[in-house]
């Protein structure tokens, strides 16, 4: 029999303790016994209460971006629910959060015919197009004897994958892609893995038996870049853009792959029993969606005229890169549903809506040459050396060609004129060559057979698109591993960027990661341009890095498929590097959020002799392999929700975030009425405007720095350092 304290109300403000024997303990609540002696009524009641709590915290985290418990505490809740449901499987409900993790692999994606066609939208590209849209609407309404001043609802036009969700008697039963608008693919099991897709809604109480929710699935720009980096390291083809990544992730036959990709569903349309007229307006629909746990567009605006719409278009167009995901315009809808019904549809699009498309961020450029980069895992990547081209205020001179299959399939050649694209913060890439501009002088790109750095023979493993150098002593791989170890993704060691790492390698100061900790000040002062302060900064930063949390050290080791999230799970579960190193694959697979592929990668990494040698060296120079809780300092930020936006001159985003977390703050991504502080630098965008509207406390850079204890602020580089000092906080 296990004694378990559970929640009797929500939200709960504190936890007393946690252990494997007592999966979850909440302060001040009744003690229940969950065993063979438990009364049936008590079991049902307690499982229902716990399930409600887990669903509540999922909504706080995913839908509202306002978590009130830690990830570790949520994991304990989730695991306890699994334990109870495994003991009483007859009590598992269709909306249980555990059903997200229990999906099965499919043999194929079947077809689904949409009960209501998922139509396209007509497009507008300038103010004149918007005015003509309004004129068309007014002409139709005049014929219906219903002409009136129109009000418009404006929301973001996502660049993602259109999806339909069907709920019957409040439970999610079916999900499908848009497909051709008439027929889509069944992706129900994959959608169940996404926390942003509610498994249960609340319409049946009002008599609505069948509800369809439509929206788009997106992958944000940061997660897209991380996914491509991981795929490149593993020899897999990279995705061209976030939309393709979202589509590929959502259309997997194995839902567990979808679950590992960070996807979000944004809802924007409701059909209730085949009609929208049970609701009054688009704004009303947005509110109802939010009340039922859906995430909606982070920007919406109600406009009283088409002229106001044009003003909104101009404002959002100038700030389109403020958003964490790709968006390529705005959708303008007639606000009133009764008026929408009068306007009706064509065979292609609704007459009451139009998409204002922003100009594509593309230009022509010339491929002058192709070079080859060798990454820390040995993958060789072709890089196009371009005629310098200015795109969105940035001069682009290089663009990745991803892999050699991409080169061959698209037939890129040296001398080609090609289309260059830079979508928001995503790395510039080439779309395709312009075959009509070829002169006959273009030269095919030759696939190398030897490593461009160490000259070792290159190999291509079966099932991979990547070509690799498998020489572990390849200088490029060594430099890459050390640079990753010191990078912001790793231990975040200040003053040690890739250029300095290469300088140390060239001077013979280091040949591996552990050698960094053998460097002394006299070694550095013997190097060109190194002065006393710069040398001391490096020594201090290296010493400080030994105190980083265990999860950061795990991440810095560069284990394939192990990013910060998985590293935190490992550190929390094992609490010690040596225990992780000795764990079996079976033990690793029992941990929530670690699947067979990740477990195998971890096991293989720690089984290598080179890894064992590195860990011994790191321990010898003073690294502590045990997880320790960082003490927080009480400040005005303690317990407060803080948003960062704009460009700061003195700190990186990670530095600012780490400082705030040390001071007890909770960093959130979006501004809401629950936000306590917005810290803004130069060129702050829509987040600052929203903070002003909500009368939230705003701090500029100087005011923020004045509230930080000086001993916590990072030391600045000496004047002779050439590293950039401006960082962006979007």
Short mmCIF file of C-alpha atoms in Angstrom, two decimals, residues 124-128 130 154-156 299 301 303 305-323 327-332 356-359 392 685-686 689:
data_model
loop_
_atom_site.label_atom_id
_atom_site.label_comp_id
_atom_site.label_asym_id
_atom_site.label_seq_id
_atom_site.Cartn_x
_atom_site.Cartn_y
_atom_site.Cartn_z
CA UNK A 124 -4.48 41.04 -51.22
CA UNK A 125 -1.08 42.62 -51.79
CA UNK A 126 -1.73 46.34 -51.30
CA UNK A 127 -4.24 48.90 -50.00
CA UNK A 128 -6.11 48.95 -53.30
CA UNK A 130 -8.23 45.72 -49.54
CA UNK A 154 -7.59 40.96 -38.10
CA UNK A 155 -5.32 38.08 -37.08
CA UNK A 156 -1.94 36.67 -38.10
CA UNK A 299 -2.02 39.24 -32.28
CA UNK A 301 -7.29 43.48 -33.72
CA UNK A 303 -10.99 47.48 -36.95
CA UNK A 305 -13.00 50.43 -41.21
CA UNK A 306 -10.83 49.16 -44.04
CA UNK A 307 -8.62 52.24 -43.54
CA UNK A 308 -7.92 51.08 -39.98
CA UNK A 309 -7.10 47.64 -41.36
CA UNK A 310 -4.48 49.23 -43.65
CA UNK A 311 -2.87 50.94 -40.65
CA UNK A 312 -2.70 47.65 -38.76
CA UNK A 313 -1.20 45.92 -41.81
CA UNK A 314 1.55 48.54 -42.01
CA UNK A 315 2.37 48.23 -38.30
CA UNK A 316 2.56 44.43 -38.26
CA UNK A 317 4.51 44.33 -41.53
CA UNK A 318 7.29 46.39 -39.93
CA UNK A 319 7.43 44.03 -36.94
CA UNK A 320 6.89 40.68 -38.59
CA UNK A 321 10.16 39.31 -37.20
CA UNK A 322 9.15 39.97 -33.60
CA UNK A 323 7.16 36.76 -33.64
CA UNK A 327 3.99 34.36 -40.48
CA UNK A 328 3.61 35.74 -43.97
CA UNK A 329 0.75 38.21 -43.64
CA UNK A 330 -2.57 38.94 -41.99
CA UNK A 331 -6.04 37.46 -42.38
CA UNK A 332 -8.87 40.00 -42.49
CA UNK A 356 -3.00 40.20 -47.00
CA UNK A 357 0.32 38.67 -48.13
CA UNK A 358 3.60 40.32 -47.15
CA UNK A 359 6.32 40.43 -49.83
CA UNK A 392 16.06 42.59 -45.21
CA UNK A 685 8.26 45.88 -30.82
CA UNK A 686 4.71 44.72 -30.16
CA UNK A 689 3.20 48.27 -27.00
#
